[in-house]
Coordinates of N, CA and C in Angstrom, one line a residue:
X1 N -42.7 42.6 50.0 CA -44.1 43.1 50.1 C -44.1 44.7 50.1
X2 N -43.2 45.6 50.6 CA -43.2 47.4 50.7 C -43.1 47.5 49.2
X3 N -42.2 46.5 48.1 CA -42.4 47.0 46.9 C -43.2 47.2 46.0
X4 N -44.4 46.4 46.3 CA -45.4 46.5 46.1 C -46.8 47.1 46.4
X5 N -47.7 47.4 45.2 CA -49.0 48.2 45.5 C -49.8 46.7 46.6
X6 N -50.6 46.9 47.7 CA -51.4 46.1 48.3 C -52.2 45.4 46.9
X7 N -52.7 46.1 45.8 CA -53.1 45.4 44.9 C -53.2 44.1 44.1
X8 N -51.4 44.0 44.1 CA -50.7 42.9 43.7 C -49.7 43.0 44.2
X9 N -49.2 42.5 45.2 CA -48.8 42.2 46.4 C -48.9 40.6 46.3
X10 N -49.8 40.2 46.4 CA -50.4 39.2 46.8 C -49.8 38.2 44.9
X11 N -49.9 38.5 44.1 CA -49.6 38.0 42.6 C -48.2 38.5 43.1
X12 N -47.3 39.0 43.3 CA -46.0 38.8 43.4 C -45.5 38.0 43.8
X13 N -46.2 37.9 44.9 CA -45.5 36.9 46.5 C -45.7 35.6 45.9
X14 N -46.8 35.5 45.1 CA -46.7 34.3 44.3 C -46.3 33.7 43.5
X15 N -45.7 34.7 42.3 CA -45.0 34.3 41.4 C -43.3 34.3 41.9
X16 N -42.9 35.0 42.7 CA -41.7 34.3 43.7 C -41.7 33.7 44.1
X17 N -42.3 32.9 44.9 CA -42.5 31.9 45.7 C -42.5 30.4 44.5
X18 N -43.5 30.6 43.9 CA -43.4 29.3 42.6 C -42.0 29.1 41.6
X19 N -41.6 30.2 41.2 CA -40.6 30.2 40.6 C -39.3 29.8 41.5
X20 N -39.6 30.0 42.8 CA -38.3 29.3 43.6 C -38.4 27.7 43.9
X21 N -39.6 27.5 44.0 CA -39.5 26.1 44.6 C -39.7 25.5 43.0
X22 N -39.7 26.1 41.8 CA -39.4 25.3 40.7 C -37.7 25.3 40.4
X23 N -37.0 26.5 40.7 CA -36.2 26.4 41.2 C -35.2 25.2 41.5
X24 N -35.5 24.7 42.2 CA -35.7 23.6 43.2 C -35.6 22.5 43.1
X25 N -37.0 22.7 42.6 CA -36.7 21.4 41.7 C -36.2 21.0 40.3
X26 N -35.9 21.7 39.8 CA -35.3 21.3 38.2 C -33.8 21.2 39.0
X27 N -33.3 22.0 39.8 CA -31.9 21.7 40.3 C -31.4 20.2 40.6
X28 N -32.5 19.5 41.7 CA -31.9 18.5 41.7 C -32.3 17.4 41.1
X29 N -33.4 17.7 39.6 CA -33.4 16.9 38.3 C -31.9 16.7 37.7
X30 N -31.7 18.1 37.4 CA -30.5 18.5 36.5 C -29.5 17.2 37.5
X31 N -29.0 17.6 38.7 CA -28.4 17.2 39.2 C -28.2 15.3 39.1
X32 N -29.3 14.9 39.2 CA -29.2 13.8 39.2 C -29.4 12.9 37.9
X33 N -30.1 13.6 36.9 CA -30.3 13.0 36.1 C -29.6 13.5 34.9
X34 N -28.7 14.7 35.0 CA -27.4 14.8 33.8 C -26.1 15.1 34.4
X35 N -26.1 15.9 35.3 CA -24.9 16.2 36.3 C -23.9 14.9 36.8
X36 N -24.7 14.7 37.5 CA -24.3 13.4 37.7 C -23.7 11.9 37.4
X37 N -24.2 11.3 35.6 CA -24.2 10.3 35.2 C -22.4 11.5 34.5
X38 N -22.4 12.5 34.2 CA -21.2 13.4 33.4 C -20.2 13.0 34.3
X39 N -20.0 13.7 35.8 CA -19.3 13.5 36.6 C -18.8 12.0 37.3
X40 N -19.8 11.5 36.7 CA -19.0 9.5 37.1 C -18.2 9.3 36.0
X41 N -18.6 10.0 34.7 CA -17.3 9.7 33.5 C -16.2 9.8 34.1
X42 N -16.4 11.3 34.4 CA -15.2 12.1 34.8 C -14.2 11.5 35.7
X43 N -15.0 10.7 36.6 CA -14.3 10.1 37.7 C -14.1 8.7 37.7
X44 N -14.5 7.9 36.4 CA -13.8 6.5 36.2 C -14.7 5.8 36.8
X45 N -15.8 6.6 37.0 CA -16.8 5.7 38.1 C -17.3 5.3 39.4
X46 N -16.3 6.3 39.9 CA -16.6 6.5 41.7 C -17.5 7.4 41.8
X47 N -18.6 6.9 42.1 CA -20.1 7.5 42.4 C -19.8 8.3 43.5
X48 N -19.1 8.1 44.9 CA -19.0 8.7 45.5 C -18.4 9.9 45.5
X49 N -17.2 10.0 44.8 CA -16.5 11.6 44.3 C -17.6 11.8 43.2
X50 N -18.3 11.7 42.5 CA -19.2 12.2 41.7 C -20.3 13.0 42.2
X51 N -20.6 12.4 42.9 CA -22.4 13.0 43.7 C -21.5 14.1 45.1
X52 N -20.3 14.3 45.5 CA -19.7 15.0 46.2 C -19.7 16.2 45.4
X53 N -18.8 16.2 44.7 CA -18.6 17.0 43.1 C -19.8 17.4 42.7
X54 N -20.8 17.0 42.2 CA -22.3 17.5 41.8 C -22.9 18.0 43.0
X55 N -22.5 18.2 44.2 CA -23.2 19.1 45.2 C -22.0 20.0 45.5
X56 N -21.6 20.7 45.0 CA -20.9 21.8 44.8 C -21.2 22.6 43.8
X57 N -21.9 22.3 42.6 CA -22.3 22.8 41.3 C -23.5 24.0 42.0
X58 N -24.5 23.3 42.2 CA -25.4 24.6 42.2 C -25.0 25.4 43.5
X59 N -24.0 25.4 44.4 CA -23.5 26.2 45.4 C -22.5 27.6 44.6
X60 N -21.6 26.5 43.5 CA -20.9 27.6 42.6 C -21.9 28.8 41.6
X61 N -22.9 28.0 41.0 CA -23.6 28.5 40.5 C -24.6 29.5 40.5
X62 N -25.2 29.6 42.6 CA -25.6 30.3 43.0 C -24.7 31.7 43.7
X63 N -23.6 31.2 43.9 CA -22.3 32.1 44.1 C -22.5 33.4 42.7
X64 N -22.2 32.8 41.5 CA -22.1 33.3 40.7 C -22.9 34.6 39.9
X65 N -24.7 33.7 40.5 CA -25.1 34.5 39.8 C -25.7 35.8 41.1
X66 N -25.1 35.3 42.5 CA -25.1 36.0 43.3 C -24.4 37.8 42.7
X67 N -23.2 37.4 42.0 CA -22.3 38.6 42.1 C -22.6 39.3 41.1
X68 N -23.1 38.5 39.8 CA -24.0 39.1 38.7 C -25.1 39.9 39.1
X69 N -25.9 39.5 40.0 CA -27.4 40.6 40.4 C -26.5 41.6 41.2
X70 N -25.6 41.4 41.8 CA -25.3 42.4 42.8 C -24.4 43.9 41.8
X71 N -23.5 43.5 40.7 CA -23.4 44.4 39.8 C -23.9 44.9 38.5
X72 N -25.2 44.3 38.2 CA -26.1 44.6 37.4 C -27.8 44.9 37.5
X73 N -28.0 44.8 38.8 CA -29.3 45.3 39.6 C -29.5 46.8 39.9
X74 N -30.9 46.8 40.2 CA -31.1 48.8 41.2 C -31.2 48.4 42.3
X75 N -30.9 49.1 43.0 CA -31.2 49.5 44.6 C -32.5 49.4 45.0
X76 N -33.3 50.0 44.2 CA -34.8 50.1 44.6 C -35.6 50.0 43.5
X77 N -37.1 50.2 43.1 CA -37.9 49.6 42.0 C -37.6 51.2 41.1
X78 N -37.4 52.0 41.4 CA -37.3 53.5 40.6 C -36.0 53.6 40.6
X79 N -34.7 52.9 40.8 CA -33.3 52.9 40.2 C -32.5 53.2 41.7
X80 N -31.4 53.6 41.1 CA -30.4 53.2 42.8 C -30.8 54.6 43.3
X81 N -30.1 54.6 44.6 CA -30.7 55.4 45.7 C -29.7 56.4 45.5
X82 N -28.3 56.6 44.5 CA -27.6 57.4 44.7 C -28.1 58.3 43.4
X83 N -28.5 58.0 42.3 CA -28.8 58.6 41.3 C -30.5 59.8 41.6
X84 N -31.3 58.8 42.8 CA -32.4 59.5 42.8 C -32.0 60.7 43.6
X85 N -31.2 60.5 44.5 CA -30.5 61.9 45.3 C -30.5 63.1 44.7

């Protein structure tokens, strides 16, 4: 909310908010309805190592693109805080 003008503030918070809980949900589509049928191949058919295994995917995946925003982002909405110095 400080990154924003009070203007549209309000149209941010919302398009974040939607975009996460779609998020969300396409995750545990994916999950269940392709992730999952892949991973019982994989495993000969034990549902149970499969659906274990497919709840590790979007933990790895969030991992990942954790470390991606963290060395390809700015600091702030006008660029990092060492360049504006």
């Amino acid at each position: 909310s400080r990154m924003f003008t009070k203007e549209v503030v309000g149209t941010a918070n919302a398009l974040v908010g939607g975009w996460g809980n779609l998020g969300g949900g396409v995750t545990q589509l994916v999950m269940g309805s392709a992730l999952f049928p892949l991973f019982k191949i994989f495993y000969d058919g034990d549902a149970e190592k499969a659906w274990r295994t497919v709840c590790v995917v979007p933990a790895f995946v969030a991992f990942v693109v954790g470390i991606i925003i963290f060395y390809i982002s700015d600091d702030a909405p006008k660029g990092n805080y060492a360049d504006l110095k």
